[in-house]
CSV table of C-alpha atoms in Angstrom, one decimal:
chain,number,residue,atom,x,y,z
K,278,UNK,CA,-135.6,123.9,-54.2
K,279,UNK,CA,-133.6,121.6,-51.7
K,280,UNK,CA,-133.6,118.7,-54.3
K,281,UNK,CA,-132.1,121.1,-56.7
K,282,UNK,CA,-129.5,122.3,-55.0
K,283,UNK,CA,-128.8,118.4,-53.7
K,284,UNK,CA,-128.0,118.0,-57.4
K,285,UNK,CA,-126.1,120.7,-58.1
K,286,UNK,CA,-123.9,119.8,-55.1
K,287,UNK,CA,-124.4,122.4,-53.4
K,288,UNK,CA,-122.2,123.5,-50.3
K,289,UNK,CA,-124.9,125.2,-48.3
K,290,UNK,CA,-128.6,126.3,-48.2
K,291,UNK,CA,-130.2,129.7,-47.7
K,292,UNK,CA,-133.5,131.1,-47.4
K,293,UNK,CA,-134.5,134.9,-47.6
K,294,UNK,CA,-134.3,137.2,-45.9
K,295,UNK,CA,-130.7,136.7,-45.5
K,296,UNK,CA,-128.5,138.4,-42.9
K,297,UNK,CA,-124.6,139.5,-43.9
K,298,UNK,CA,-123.3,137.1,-41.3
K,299,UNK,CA,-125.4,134.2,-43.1
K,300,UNK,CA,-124.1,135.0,-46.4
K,301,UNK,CA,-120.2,135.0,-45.3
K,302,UNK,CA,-120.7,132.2,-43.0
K,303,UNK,CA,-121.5,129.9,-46.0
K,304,UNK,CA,-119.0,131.8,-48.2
K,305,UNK,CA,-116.1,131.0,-45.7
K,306,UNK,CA,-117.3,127.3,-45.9
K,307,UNK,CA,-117.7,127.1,-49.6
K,308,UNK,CA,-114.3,128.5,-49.6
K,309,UNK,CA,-112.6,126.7,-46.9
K,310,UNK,CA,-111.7,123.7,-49.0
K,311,UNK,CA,-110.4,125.8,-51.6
K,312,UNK,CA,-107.5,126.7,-49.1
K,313,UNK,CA,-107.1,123.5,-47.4
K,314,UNK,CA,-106.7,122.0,-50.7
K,315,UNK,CA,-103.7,124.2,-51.8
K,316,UNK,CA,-102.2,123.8,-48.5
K,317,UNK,CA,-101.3,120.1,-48.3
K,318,UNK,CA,-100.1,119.7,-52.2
K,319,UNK,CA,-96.9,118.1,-50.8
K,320,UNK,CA,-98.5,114.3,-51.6
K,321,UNK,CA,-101.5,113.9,-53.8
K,322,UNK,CA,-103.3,111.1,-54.1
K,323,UNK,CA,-105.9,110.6,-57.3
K,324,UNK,CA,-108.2,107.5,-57.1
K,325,UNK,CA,-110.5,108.7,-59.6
K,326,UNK,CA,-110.4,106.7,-62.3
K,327,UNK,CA,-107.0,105.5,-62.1
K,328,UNK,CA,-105.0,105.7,-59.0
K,329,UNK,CA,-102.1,107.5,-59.2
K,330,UNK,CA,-99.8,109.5,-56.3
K,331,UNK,CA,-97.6,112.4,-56.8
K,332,UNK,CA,-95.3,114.2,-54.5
K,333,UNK,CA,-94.9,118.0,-55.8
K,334,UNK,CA,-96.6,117.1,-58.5
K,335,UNK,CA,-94.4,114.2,-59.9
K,336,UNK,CA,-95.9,110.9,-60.3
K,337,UNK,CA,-94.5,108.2,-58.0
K,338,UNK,CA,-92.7,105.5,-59.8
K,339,UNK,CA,-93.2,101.9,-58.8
K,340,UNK,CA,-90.9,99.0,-59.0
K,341,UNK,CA,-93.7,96.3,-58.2
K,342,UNK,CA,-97.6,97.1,-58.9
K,343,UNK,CA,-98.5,94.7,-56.2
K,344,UNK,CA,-96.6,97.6,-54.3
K,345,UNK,CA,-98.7,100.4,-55.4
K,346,UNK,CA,-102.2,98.2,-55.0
K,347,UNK,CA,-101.1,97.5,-51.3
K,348,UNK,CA,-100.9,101.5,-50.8
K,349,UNK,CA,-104.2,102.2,-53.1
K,350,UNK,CA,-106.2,99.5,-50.7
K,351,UNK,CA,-104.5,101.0,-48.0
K,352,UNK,CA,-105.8,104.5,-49.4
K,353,UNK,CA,-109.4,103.2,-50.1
K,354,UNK,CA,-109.1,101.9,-46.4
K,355,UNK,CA,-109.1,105.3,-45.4
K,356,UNK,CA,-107.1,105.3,-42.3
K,357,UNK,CA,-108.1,102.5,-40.6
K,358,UNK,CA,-105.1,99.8,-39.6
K,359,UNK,CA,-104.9,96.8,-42.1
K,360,UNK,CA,-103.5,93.2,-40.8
K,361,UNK,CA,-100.9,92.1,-43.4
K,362,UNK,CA,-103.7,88.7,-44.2
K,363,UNK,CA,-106.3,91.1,-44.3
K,364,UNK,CA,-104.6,93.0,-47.8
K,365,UNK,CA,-103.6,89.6,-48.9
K,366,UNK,CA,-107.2,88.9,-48.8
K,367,UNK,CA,-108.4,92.1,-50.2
K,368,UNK,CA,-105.3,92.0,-52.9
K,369,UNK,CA,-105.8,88.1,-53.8
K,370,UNK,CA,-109.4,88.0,-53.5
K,371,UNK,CA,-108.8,84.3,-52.7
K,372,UNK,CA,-107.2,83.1,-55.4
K,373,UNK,CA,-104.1,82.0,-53.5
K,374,UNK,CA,-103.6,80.5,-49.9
K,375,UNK,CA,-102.0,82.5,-47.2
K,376,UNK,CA,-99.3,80.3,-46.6
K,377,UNK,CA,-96.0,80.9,-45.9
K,378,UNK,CA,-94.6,81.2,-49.0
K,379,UNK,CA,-97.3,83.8,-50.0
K,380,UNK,CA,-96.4,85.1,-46.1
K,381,UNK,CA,-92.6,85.7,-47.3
K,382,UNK,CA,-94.1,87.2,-51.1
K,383,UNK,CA,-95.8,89.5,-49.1
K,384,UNK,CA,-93.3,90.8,-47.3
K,385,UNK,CA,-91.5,91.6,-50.2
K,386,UNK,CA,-94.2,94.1,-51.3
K,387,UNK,CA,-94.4,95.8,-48.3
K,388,UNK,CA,-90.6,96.0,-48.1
K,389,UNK,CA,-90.7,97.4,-51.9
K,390,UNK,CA,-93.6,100.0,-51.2
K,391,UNK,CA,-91.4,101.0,-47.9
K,392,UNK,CA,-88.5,101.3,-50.0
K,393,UNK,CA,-90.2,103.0,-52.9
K,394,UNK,CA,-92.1,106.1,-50.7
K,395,UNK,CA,-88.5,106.0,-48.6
K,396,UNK,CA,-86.9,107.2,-51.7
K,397,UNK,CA,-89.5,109.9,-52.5
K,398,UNK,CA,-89.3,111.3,-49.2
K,399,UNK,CA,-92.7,110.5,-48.1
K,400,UNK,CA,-92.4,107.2,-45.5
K,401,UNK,CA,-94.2,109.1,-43.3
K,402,UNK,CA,-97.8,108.8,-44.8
K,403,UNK,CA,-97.2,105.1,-43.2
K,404,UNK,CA,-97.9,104.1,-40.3
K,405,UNK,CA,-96.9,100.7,-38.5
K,406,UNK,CA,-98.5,99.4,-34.8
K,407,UNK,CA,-98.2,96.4,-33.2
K,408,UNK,CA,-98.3,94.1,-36.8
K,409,UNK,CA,-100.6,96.6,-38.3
K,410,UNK,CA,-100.8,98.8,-41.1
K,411,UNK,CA,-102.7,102.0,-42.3
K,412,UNK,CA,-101.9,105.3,-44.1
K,413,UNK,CA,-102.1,108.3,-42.4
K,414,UNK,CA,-104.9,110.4,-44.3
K,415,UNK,CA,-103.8,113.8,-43.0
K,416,UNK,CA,-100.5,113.4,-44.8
K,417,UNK,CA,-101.9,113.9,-48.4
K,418,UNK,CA,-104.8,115.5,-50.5
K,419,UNK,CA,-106.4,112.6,-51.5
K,420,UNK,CA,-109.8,113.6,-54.0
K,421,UNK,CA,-111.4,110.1,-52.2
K,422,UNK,CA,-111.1,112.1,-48.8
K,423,UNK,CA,-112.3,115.4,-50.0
K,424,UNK,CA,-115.5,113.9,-51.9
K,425,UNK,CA,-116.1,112.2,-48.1
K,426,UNK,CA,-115.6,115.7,-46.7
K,427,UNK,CA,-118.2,117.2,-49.1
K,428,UNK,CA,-115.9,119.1,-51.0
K,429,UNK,CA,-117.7,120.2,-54.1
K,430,UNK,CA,-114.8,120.6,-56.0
K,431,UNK,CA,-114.0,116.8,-55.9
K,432,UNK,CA,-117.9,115.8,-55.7
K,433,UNK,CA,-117.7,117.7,-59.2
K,434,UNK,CA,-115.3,115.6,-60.2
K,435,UNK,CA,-116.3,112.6,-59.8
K,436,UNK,CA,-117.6,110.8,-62.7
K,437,UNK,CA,-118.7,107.0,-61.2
K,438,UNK,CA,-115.1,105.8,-62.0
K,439,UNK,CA,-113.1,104.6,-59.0
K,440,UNK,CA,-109.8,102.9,-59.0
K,441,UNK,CA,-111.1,101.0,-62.0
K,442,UNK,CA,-107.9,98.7,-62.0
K,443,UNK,CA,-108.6,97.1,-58.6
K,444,UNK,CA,-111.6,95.0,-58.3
K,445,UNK,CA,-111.7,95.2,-54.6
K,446,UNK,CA,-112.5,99.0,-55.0
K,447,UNK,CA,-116.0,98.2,-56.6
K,448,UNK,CA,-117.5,98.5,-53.4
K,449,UNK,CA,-116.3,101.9,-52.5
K,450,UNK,CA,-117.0,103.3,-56.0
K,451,UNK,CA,-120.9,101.8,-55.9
K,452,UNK,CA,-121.2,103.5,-52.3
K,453,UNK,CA,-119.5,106.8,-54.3
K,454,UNK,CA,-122.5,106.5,-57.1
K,455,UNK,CA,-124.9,106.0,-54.5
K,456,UNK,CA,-124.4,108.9,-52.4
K,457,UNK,CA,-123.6,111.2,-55.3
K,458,UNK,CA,-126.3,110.1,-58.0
K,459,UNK,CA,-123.6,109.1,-60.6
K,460,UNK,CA,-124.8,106.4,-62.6
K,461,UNK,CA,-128.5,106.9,-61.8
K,462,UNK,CA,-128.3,105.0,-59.1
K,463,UNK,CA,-130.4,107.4,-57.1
């Protein structure tokens, strides 16, 4: 029955007999990202499919895409700090030269993305140390970080598409298949 419930996504396991403090012990963990999840609505990120952020529910507006890919890879990178050649790289997949023009094109992104989340309020799910870069995960809902979490909600939802615009996000979605049998792949 434990394969079953694997694919089901199950969020716990019991056997009889079962005791009252079993049952609402996995009851208040099923439920637990039910509340966390209405909780931090303030900035939602969507990478299923389409990557998209919202912030109370309106979509965030762009000027430059570039802009919005830096903060999806930045999302997919899952809190971990970034160097500025390491999202050229990721971004660029070496099709240009990190020179300095592309050095100075760069920073015109990042400027734009700082700009464009300073003018929805939300600058804060940046965060900048010694020439590095990273988002701060605890400052949104992202479904990417719930699946991770074991959410079944956002396990559910995931149908084996992952940021499908972004080519460098074909690593994360086959590792998302994997893991969660979309696909066939297990």
């Amino acid at each position: 029955y434990a394969v079953d419930a694997f694919a089901l996504h199950a969020s716990g396991y019991l056997l009889k007999p079962v005791s009252m403090e079993q049952l609402q012990n996995e009851v208040d963990y099923a439920l637990r990202g039910r509340a966390e999840k209405k909780e931090a609505a303030h900035v939602t990120v969507e990478t299923f499919g389409e990557f998209n952020i919202f912030v109370d529910g309106k979509v965030v507006d762009f000027s430059r895409s570039k802009a919005k890919e830096v903060l999806a890879y930045l999302v997919d990178r899952q809190g971990k700090f970034q160097t500025r050649s390491m999202i050229f790289y990721a971004l660029w997949e070496g099709d240009a030269r990190y020179d300095r023009p592309m050095q100075k094109y760069l920073d015109v992104i990042l400027s734009s993305l700082r700009d464009t989340l300073k003018a929805y309020g939300i600058e804060d799910i940046i965060e900048r140390s010694k020439g590095q870069i990273r988002v701060v995960p605890e400052k949104l809902s992202c479904d990417l970080y719930r699946f991770f979490d074991g959410d079944i909600q956002a396990v559910d939802a995931y149908h084996g598409e992952y940021m499908s615009t972004y080519s460098w996000a074909n690593m994360t979605e086959a590792y998302m298949s994997h893991i969660s049998g979309v696909g066939g792949i297990l």
